Amino acid sequence: MAAAAAAMMLSSCTSLSYYTQAAQGQLELLTDSRSIDAWLADPSTNTKLRHRLEAARQIRRYAIQEMKLPDNGSYTNFTNIKRPYVLWNVVATPELSLKPLQWCFPVAGCVNYRGYYSKQEAQAYAKQLRSQGHDVEVGGVSAYSTLGWFSDPLISTFIHYPDAELARLIFHELAHQVVYVPGDSKFNESFASAVEQAGVEGWLERFGNQAMVESFERYTVRKKDFMALLVRYRGELENTYASDMSRDEKRATKARLFMALKDDYQVLKANWGGYAGYDRFFAEPLSNAHLASIATYNDFVPAFRALLRKERSWTAFYKSVNRIAKLDKTERHRVLARLAAPAPTAPLVVQRTMGEVASTGK
């Protein structure tokens, strides 16, 4: 997730109370952090945390040396916070639309969420939006990038992720420091997702054992299955809202589809052997807001993966992405769409030797 704190802290158009909570939240996160070396030297640091910090340090080293991601103060410190998420995002849509509301900030541009370091404040703002007739979701966020404005710390909200998932997160957030286009979340998140995917593949090949590889494969399959489920229902809702149904018919269909989504998730969960990692998605009543940003993290991933294969090195890849980033949004998306398109199949040409030609007389 890109620039939540940078967006909040650098905005002059938000309310004073919003600005204050954002500044205080980021300041506390930074002032409460200590270097990894300090944590490891502290005899009171428990063994489990020591192992996680050492793993994170090795992952960061790989990101810098092999993936050519930024070598700065990010992920050299650790902050232990007393809450399950570092912040909570509020996402909102109209009642019969999947187009999210946007909030615009300097540096980050326009984004589809508004972040709070306090769950209570996020819920209060969500209540305000619901009173205006919007669909709203409040979702916890484990990590974010400040785009290099600050030295992003490792946080207790994600430090205990399995190694490959920890690597995925670090690669993703560091990627936002390489390229970031204000106001184009689909470009930014798809780029970072492509970097994380390719990065984890290489990291596992270098450092993974069989158990780690199998664990991450299960994670990847479950994520793919869950995303496919959400994309399917998003499509059905889009068709419903674009149809000639009356508003009441659309509301009834919407309610039916969300009920079916919950039922299908239970089937999916059973196929996973009861894995409950996505249960928190259903913690609040389902709404359009839950599905508003599904495409943001995925639509252009195939294009960026194709570009990485073409360039064959991280450095060349980043240079190409930066060139694309400088285009206007319409052309930028057009270029990515072309990159993602499957290559045309060449006609099959069978070449024969001169001997074969002579023997057939043709």
CSV table of C-alpha atoms in Angstrom, one decimal:
chain,number,residue,atom,x,y,z
A,1,MET,CA,0.0,0.0,0.0
A,2,ALA,CA,1.5,3.3,-1.1
A,3,ALA,CA,1.9,6.6,0.7
A,4,ALA,CA,-0.9,6.5,3.3
A,5,ALA,CA,1.1,8.5,5.8
A,6,ALA,CA,2.7,10.8,3.2
A,7,ALA,CA,-0.7,11.5,1.8
A,8,MET,CA,-2.1,12.4,5.2
A,9,MET,CA,0.7,14.3,6.6
A,10,LEU,CA,1.4,16.5,3.6
A,11,SER,CA,-2.2,17.5,2.9
A,12,SER,CA,-3.2,21.1,3.7
A,13,CYS,CA,-6.8,20.5,2.5
A,14,THR,CA,-7.8,18.0,5.2
A,15,SER,CA,-9.4,19.1,8.5
A,16,LEU,CA,-7.2,20.1,11.4
A,17,SER,CA,-8.2,17.0,13.5
A,18,TYR,CA,-7.4,14.7,10.6
A,19,TYR,CA,-4.0,16.3,10.0
A,20,THR,CA,-3.3,16.2,13.7
A,21,GLN,CA,-4.0,12.4,14.1
A,22,ALA,CA,-1.9,11.7,11.0
A,23,ALA,CA,1.1,13.7,12.2
A,24,GLN,CA,0.9,12.2,15.7
A,25,GLY,CA,0.5,8.6,14.4
A,26,GLN,CA,3.5,8.8,12.1
A,27,LEU,CA,5.6,10.6,14.7
A,28,GLU,CA,4.9,7.9,17.3
A,29,LEU,CA,5.8,5.2,14.8
A,30,LEU,CA,9.1,6.7,14.2
A,31,THR,CA,10.1,7.8,17.7
A,32,ASP,CA,9.2,4.5,19.2
A,33,SER,CA,11.4,2.6,16.7
A,34,ARG,CA,14.9,1.2,17.5
A,35,SER,CA,17.5,-0.2,15.2
A,36,ILE,CA,17.6,-3.9,14.5
A,37,ASP,CA,21.0,-4.0,16.1
A,38,ALA,CA,19.7,-2.4,19.3
A,39,TRP,CA,16.9,-5.0,19.5
A,40,LEU,CA,19.3,-7.9,18.9
A,41,ALA,CA,21.7,-6.5,21.5
A,42,ASP,CA,18.9,-6.2,24.1
A,43,PRO,CA,18.9,-9.3,26.3
A,44,SER,CA,15.2,-8.9,26.9
A,45,THR,CA,14.4,-9.4,23.2
A,46,ASN,CA,12.8,-12.8,23.0
A,47,THR,CA,14.2,-15.5,20.7
A,48,LYS,CA,11.2,-15.5,18.3
A,49,LEU,CA,11.5,-11.8,17.6
A,50,ARG,CA,15.3,-12.1,17.2
A,51,HIS,CA,14.8,-14.7,14.5
A,52,ARG,CA,12.2,-12.5,12.7
A,53,LEU,CA,14.4,-9.5,12.8
A,54,GLU,CA,17.4,-11.5,11.4
A,55,ALA,CA,15.1,-12.8,8.6
A,56,ALA,CA,14.0,-9.3,7.8
A,57,ARG,CA,17.5,-8.1,7.6
A,58,GLN,CA,18.5,-10.9,5.2
A,59,ILE,CA,15.4,-10.1,3.1
A,60,ARG,CA,16.3,-6.4,2.9
A,61,ARG,CA,19.8,-7.2,1.9
A,62,TYR,CA,18.5,-9.4,-0.9
A,63,ALA,CA,16.2,-6.6,-2.0
A,64,ILE,CA,19.0,-4.1,-2.3
A,65,GLN,CA,21.8,-6.3,-3.7
A,66,GLU,CA,19.8,-8.5,-6.1
A,67,MET,CA,16.6,-6.5,-6.9
A,68,LYS,CA,18.3,-3.1,-6.8
A,69,LEU,CA,15.6,-1.7,-4.5
A,70,PRO,CA,16.5,1.5,-2.5
A,71,ASP,CA,19.2,1.3,0.1
A,72,ASN,CA,18.1,3.8,2.7
A,73,GLY,CA,16.9,3.8,6.3
A,74,SER,CA,13.8,1.8,5.5
A,75,TYR,CA,13.4,-1.5,7.4
A,76,THR,CA,16.6,-1.0,9.4
A,77,ASN,CA,14.5,-0.2,12.6
A,78,PHE,CA,11.7,-2.0,14.3
A,79,THR,CA,8.7,-0.6,16.1
A,80,ASN,CA,6.5,-2.6,18.5
A,81,ILE,CA,3.0,-1.1,18.6
A,82,LYS,CA,0.2,-2.2,20.8
A,83,ARG,CA,-2.5,-2.7,18.2
A,84,PRO,CA,-3.2,-5.3,15.5
A,85,TYR,CA,-2.8,-2.8,12.6
A,86,VAL,CA,-0.7,0.2,12.0
A,87,LEU,CA,-3.7,2.1,10.6
A,88,TRP,CA,-7.2,1.7,9.2
A,89,ASN,CA,-8.4,2.7,5.8
A,90,VAL,CA,-11.8,3.9,5.0
A,91,VAL,CA,-13.1,3.1,1.5
A,92,ALA,CA,-16.5,4.3,0.3
A,93,THR,CA,-18.7,4.0,-2.8
A,94,PRO,CA,-22.2,5.1,-3.8
A,95,GLU,CA,-24.9,2.7,-2.9
A,96,LEU,CA,-25.3,1.3,-6.5
A,97,SER,CA,-21.8,1.8,-7.9
A,98,LEU,CA,-18.4,0.2,-7.5
A,99,LYS,CA,-16.5,3.5,-8.3
A,100,PRO,CA,-14.8,4.5,-5.0
A,101,LEU,CA,-14.8,8.0,-3.6
A,102,GLN,CA,-11.5,9.7,-3.8
A,103,TRP,CA,-9.5,11.9,-1.5
A,104,CYS,CA,-6.8,14.1,-3.0
A,105,PHE,CA,-3.5,15.1,-1.4
A,106,PRO,CA,-0.2,16.7,-2.5
A,107,VAL,CA,2.5,14.1,-3.3
A,108,ALA,CA,0.2,11.1,-3.2
A,109,GLY,CA,-2.4,12.6,-5.6
A,110,CYS,CA,-5.9,11.2,-5.5
A,111,VAL,CA,-6.4,7.9,-3.7
A,112,ASN,CA,-9.3,5.6,-3.0
A,113,TYR,CA,-9.0,5.6,0.8
A,114,ARG,CA,-8.6,7.8,3.8
A,115,GLY,CA,-6.3,6.4,6.6
A,116,TYR,CA,-6.5,6.7,10.3
A,117,TYR,CA,-4.1,5.6,13.0
A,118,SER,CA,-7.1,5.1,15.4
A,119,LYS,CA,-9.8,2.5,14.6
A,120,GLN,CA,-12.3,4.5,16.5
A,121,GLU,CA,-11.7,7.6,14.4
A,122,ALA,CA,-11.9,5.5,11.2
A,123,GLN,CA,-15.2,4.1,12.3
A,124,ALA,CA,-16.5,7.5,13.2
A,125,TYR,CA,-15.7,8.8,9.8
A,126,ALA,CA,-17.2,5.7,8.2
A,127,LYS,CA,-20.5,6.3,10.2
A,128,GLN,CA,-20.5,9.9,8.7
A,129,LEU,CA,-20.2,8.5,5.2
A,130,ARG,CA,-22.9,5.9,5.8
A,131,SER,CA,-25.3,8.6,7.0
A,132,GLN,CA,-24.8,10.2,3.5
A,133,GLY,CA,-26.0,7.0,1.8
A,134,HIS,CA,-22.6,5.5,0.9
A,135,ASP,CA,-21.4,1.9,1.2
A,136,VAL,CA,-18.3,1.9,3.4
A,137,GLU,CA,-15.6,-0.5,4.5
A,138,VAL,CA,-13.1,0.0,7.3
A,139,GLY,CA,-10.1,-2.2,6.8
A,140,GLY,CA,-6.9,-2.7,8.9
A,141,VAL,CA,-3.5,-2.1,7.2
A,142,SER,CA,-0.4,-3.9,8.4
A,143,ALA,CA,2.1,-1.8,6.4
A,144,TYR,CA,2.5,1.2,4.1
A,145,SER,CA,5.1,3.2,2.3
A,146,THR,CA,5.9,6.8,2.9
A,147,LEU,CA,7.7,6.9,-0.5
A,148,GLY,CA,11.0,7.6,1.0
A,149,TRP,CA,9.9,10.7,2.9
A,150,PHE,CA,10.6,8.8,6.1
A,151,SER,CA,12.6,5.6,7.0
A,152,ASP,CA,9.8,3.1,7.1
A,153,PRO,CA,10.3,0.7,10.1
A,154,LEU,CA,9.5,-2.9,10.4
A,155,ILE,CA,6.4,-3.1,12.6
A,156,SER,CA,5.0,-5.7,15.0
A,157,THR,CA,1.9,-5.9,12.8
A,158,PHE,CA,3.8,-7.9,10.1
A,159,ILE,CA,7.1,-9.0,11.5
A,160,HIS,CA,5.8,-12.4,12.4
A,161,TYR,CA,4.6,-13.2,8.9
A,162,PRO,CA,6.2,-16.4,7.4
A,163,ASP,CA,9.5,-15.6,5.6
A,164,ALA,CA,8.2,-15.6,2.1
A,165,GLU,CA,5.2,-13.4,3.0
A,166,LEU,CA,7.5,-11.0,4.9
A,167,ALA,CA,9.7,-10.8,1.8
A,168,ARG,CA,6.7,-10.2,-0.4
A,169,LEU,CA,5.6,-7.2,1.8
A,170,ILE,CA,9.1,-5.7,2.1
A,171,PHE,CA,9.6,-5.9,-1.7
A,172,HIS,CA,6.2,-4.4,-2.4
A,173,GLU,CA,6.7,-1.4,-0.1
A,174,LEU,CA,10.2,-0.7,-1.3
A,175,ALA,CA,9.0,-0.8,-4.9
A,176,HIS,CA,6.8,2.2,-4.2
A,177,GLN,CA,10.0,4.2,-3.5
A,178,VAL,CA,11.3,3.4,-7.0
A,179,VAL,CA,8.3,4.6,-9.0
A,180,TYR,CA,5.2,6.3,-7.9
A,181,VAL,CA,2.7,8.3,-10.0
A,182,PRO,CA,0.4,10.6,-8.1
A,183,GLY,CA,-3.2,9.8,-8.7
A,184,ASP,CA,-2.7,6.5,-10.5
A,185,SER,CA,-3.2,3.8,-7.9
A,186,LYS,CA,-3.7,1.0,-10.5
A,187,PHE,CA,-0.3,1.7,-12.0
A,188,ASN,CA,1.4,2.1,-8.6
A,189,GLU,CA,0.0,-1.0,-7.0
A,190,SER,CA,0.2,-3.3,-10.0
A,191,PHE,CA,3.9,-2.3,-10.4
A,192,ALA,CA,4.6,-3.0,-6.7
A,193,SER,CA,2.7,-6.3,-7.0
A,194,ALA,CA,4.7,-7.4,-10.0
A,195,VAL,CA,8.0,-6.6,-8.2
A,196,GLU,CA,6.9,-8.5,-5.1
A,197,GLN,CA,5.9,-11.6,-7.2
A,198,ALA,CA,9.1,-11.8,-9.2
A,199,GLY,CA,11.2,-10.9,-6.1
A,200,VAL,CA,9.7,-13.7,-4.0
A,201,GLU,CA,10.2,-16.2,-6.8
A,202,GLY,CA,13.9,-15.3,-6.9
A,203,TRP,CA,14.3,-15.1,-3.2
A,204,LEU,CA,12.7,-18.5,-2.7
A,205,GLU,CA,15.0,-20.0,-5.3
A,206,ARG,CA,18.0,-18.7,-3.5
A,207,PHE,CA,17.0,-19.2,0.2
A,208,GLY,CA,13.9,-21.2,0.3
A,209,ASN,CA,13.6,-24.8,1.5
A,210,GLN,CA,10.9,-27.3,0.4
A,211,ALA,CA,8.6,-26.4,3.3
A,212,MET,CA,8.9,-22.7,2.6
A,213,VAL,CA,8.2,-23.1,-1.1
A,214,GLU,CA,5.2,-25.4,-0.4
A,215,SER,CA,3.8,-23.0,2.2
A,216,PHE,CA,4.1,-20.0,-0.1
A,217,GLU,CA,2.6,-22.0,-3.0
A,218,ARG,CA,-0.5,-22.7,-0.8
A,219,TYR,CA,-0.6,-19.0,0.2
A,220,THR,CA,-0.5,-18.0,-3.5
A,221,VAL,CA,-3.1,-20.5,-4.6
A,222,ARG,CA,-5.5,-19.4,-1.8
A,223,LYS,CA,-5.0,-15.8,-2.7
A,224,LYS,CA,-5.6,-16.5,-6.4
A,225,ASP,CA,-8.8,-18.4,-5.6
A,226,PHE,CA,-10.1,-15.7,-3.3
A,227,MET,CA,-9.3,-12.9,-5.8
A,228,ALA,CA,-11.0,-14.9,-8.6
A,229,LEU,CA,-14.1,-15.2,-6.4
A,230,LEU,CA,-14.2,-11.5,-5.7
A,231,VAL,CA,-13.6,-10.5,-9.3
A,232,ARG,CA,-16.5,-12.8,-10.4
A,233,TYR,CA,-18.9,-11.1,-8.0
A,234,ARG,CA,-17.6,-7.7,-8.8
A,235,GLY,CA,-18.4,-8.4,-12.5
A,236,GLU,CA,-21.9,-9.5,-11.6
A,237,LEU,CA,-22.5,-6.4,-9.5
A,238,GLU,CA,-21.2,-4.2,-12.3
A,239,ASN,CA,-23.6,-5.8,-14.8
A,240,THR,CA,-26.4,-5.3,-12.3
A,241,TYR,CA,-25.7,-1.6,-11.8
A,242,ALA,CA,-25.4,-1.0,-15.5
A,243,SER,CA,-28.6,-2.8,-16.3
A,244,ASP,CA,-32.1,-1.3,-16.9
A,245,MET,CA,-33.4,-2.7,-13.5
A,246,SER,CA,-35.2,-0.3,-11.2
A,247,ARG,CA,-33.3,0.9,-8.2
A,248,ASP,CA,-35.3,-1.4,-5.9
A,249,GLU,CA,-34.5,-4.4,-8.2
A,250,LYS,CA,-30.8,-3.5,-8.1
A,251,ARG,CA,-30.8,-3.3,-4.3
A,252,ALA,CA,-32.5,-6.8,-4.1
A,253,THR,CA,-30.0,-8.3,-6.6
A,254,LYS,CA,-27.1,-6.7,-4.7
A,255,ALA,CA,-28.3,-8.3,-1.5
A,256,ARG,CA,-28.7,-11.6,-3.1
A,257,LEU,CA,-25.2,-11.5,-4.7
A,258,PHE,CA,-23.5,-10.6,-1.4
A,259,MET,CA,-25.3,-13.5,0.3
A,260,ALA,CA,-24.1,-15.8,-2.5
A,261,LEU,CA,-20.6,-14.5,-2.1
A,262,LYS,CA,-20.5,-15.4,1.5
A,263,ASP,CA,-21.8,-18.9,0.7
A,264,ASP,CA,-19.3,-19.4,-2.0
A,265,TYR,CA,-16.5,-18.3,0.3
A,266,GLN,CA,-17.5,-21.0,2.8
A,267,VAL,CA,-17.2,-23.6,0.0
A,268,LEU,CA,-13.8,-22.2,-0.9
A,269,LYS,CA,-12.7,-22.2,2.7
A,270,ALA,CA,-13.7,-25.9,3.0
A,271,ASN,CA,-11.6,-26.7,-0.1
A,272,TRP,CA,-8.7,-25.0,1.7
A,273,GLY,CA,-9.1,-27.4,4.6
A,274,GLY,CA,-10.7,-24.7,6.8
A,275,TYR,CA,-8.0,-22.0,6.4
A,276,ALA,CA,-9.5,-18.9,7.9
A,277,GLY,CA,-7.0,-16.2,6.8
A,278,TYR,CA,-9.6,-14.3,4.8
A,279,ASP,CA,-12.4,-14.3,7.4
A,280,ARG,CA,-11.6,-10.7,8.4
A,281,PHE,CA,-12.8,-9.6,4.9
A,282,PHE,CA,-16.3,-10.5,6.1
A,283,ALA,CA,-15.9,-8.9,9.6
A,284,GLU,CA,-18.3,-6.1,8.5
A,285,PRO,CA,-21.4,-6.4,6.4
A,286,LEU,CA,-20.4,-6.8,2.8
A,287,SER,CA,-20.8,-3.7,0.6
A,288,ASN,CA,-19.6,-2.3,-2.7
A,289,ALA,CA,-16.7,-0.7,-0.9
A,290,HIS,CA,-15.2,-4.2,-0.2
A,291,LEU,CA,-14.9,-4.8,-3.9
A,292,ALA,CA,-14.1,-1.3,-5.1
A,293,SER,CA,-10.3,-1.7,-5.2
A,294,ILE,CA,-10.0,-5.3,-6.3
A,295,ALA,CA,-8.7,-4.5,-9.7
A,296,THR,CA,-6.2,-1.8,-8.5
A,297,TYR,CA,-3.6,-4.3,-7.3
A,298,ASN,CA,-3.8,-6.7,-10.2
A,299,ASP,CA,-4.9,-5.3,-13.6
A,300,PHE,CA,-1.5,-4.3,-14.9
A,301,VAL,CA,0.6,-7.0,-13.2
A,302,PRO,CA,0.8,-9.2,-16.4
A,303,ALA,CA,2.1,-6.1,-18.3
A,304,PHE,CA,4.8,-5.4,-15.7
A,305,ARG,CA,5.9,-9.0,-15.6
A,306,ALA,CA,6.1,-9.1,-19.4
A,307,LEU,CA,8.3,-5.9,-19.3
A,308,LEU,CA,10.6,-7.4,-16.7
A,309,ARG,CA,11.1,-10.5,-18.9
A,310,LYS,CA,11.8,-8.3,-21.9
A,311,GLU,CA,14.3,-6.1,-20.0
A,312,ARG,CA,16.0,-9.1,-18.3
A,313,SER,CA,17.4,-7.0,-15.4
A,314,TRP,CA,16.0,-5.1,-12.5
A,315,THR,CA,17.9,-1.9,-13.4
A,316,ALA,CA,16.7,-1.9,-17.0
A,317,PHE,CA,13.2,-2.7,-15.9
A,318,TYR,CA,13.0,0.2,-13.5
A,319,LYS,CA,14.3,2.6,-16.2
A,320,SER,CA,11.5,1.4,-18.5
A,321,VAL,CA,8.9,1.7,-15.9
A,322,ASN,CA,10.0,5.3,-15.1
A,323,ARG,CA,9.8,6.2,-18.8
A,324,ILE,CA,6.2,4.8,-18.9
A,325,ALA,CA,5.4,6.7,-15.7
A,326,LYS,CA,6.2,10.0,-17.4
A,327,LEU,CA,3.5,9.5,-20.0
A,328,ASP,CA,0.0,11.0,-19.5
A,329,LYS,CA,-2.4,8.6,-17.8
A,330,THR,CA,-4.3,7.5,-20.9
A,331,GLU,CA,-1.1,6.7,-22.9
A,332,ARG,CA,0.5,5.1,-19.9
A,333,HIS,CA,-2.4,2.7,-19.6
A,334,ARG,CA,-2.5,2.1,-23.3
A,335,VAL,CA,1.2,1.1,-23.3
A,336,LEU,CA,0.6,-1.3,-20.4
A,337,ALA,CA,-2.4,-2.8,-22.1
A,338,ARG,CA,-0.2,-3.5,-25.2
A,339,LEU,CA,2.5,-5.1,-23.0
A,340,ALA,CA,-0.1,-7.4,-21.4
A,341,ALA,CA,-1.6,-8.5,-24.7
A,342,PRO,CA,-0.5,-12.1,-25.8
A,343,ALA,CA,2.0,-12.2,-28.5
A,344,PRO,CA,0.6,-13.2,-31.9
A,345,THR,CA,1.2,-16.8,-32.8
A,346,ALA,CA,3.6,-17.1,-35.8
A,347,PRO,CA,2.5,-19.4,-38.6
A,348,LEU,CA,4.2,-22.8,-38.4
A,349,VAL,CA,7.0,-23.0,-41.0
A,350,VAL,CA,8.5,-26.4,-41.6
A,351,GLN,CA,12.0,-26.1,-43.1
A,352,ARG,CA,13.3,-29.1,-45.0
A,353,THR,CA,16.9,-30.0,-46.0
A,354,MET,CA,18.1,-30.0,-49.6
A,355,GLY,CA,18.2,-33.8,-49.3
A,356,GLU,CA,14.6,-34.0,-48.4
A,357,VAL,CA,13.6,-31.7,-51.3
A,358,ALA,CA,15.7,-33.9,-53.7
A,359,SER,CA,14.1,-37.1,-52.5
A,360,THR,CA,10.6,-35.8,-52.9
A,361,GLY,CA,11.2,-34.1,-56.2
A,362,LYS,CA,9.5,-30.9,-54.9
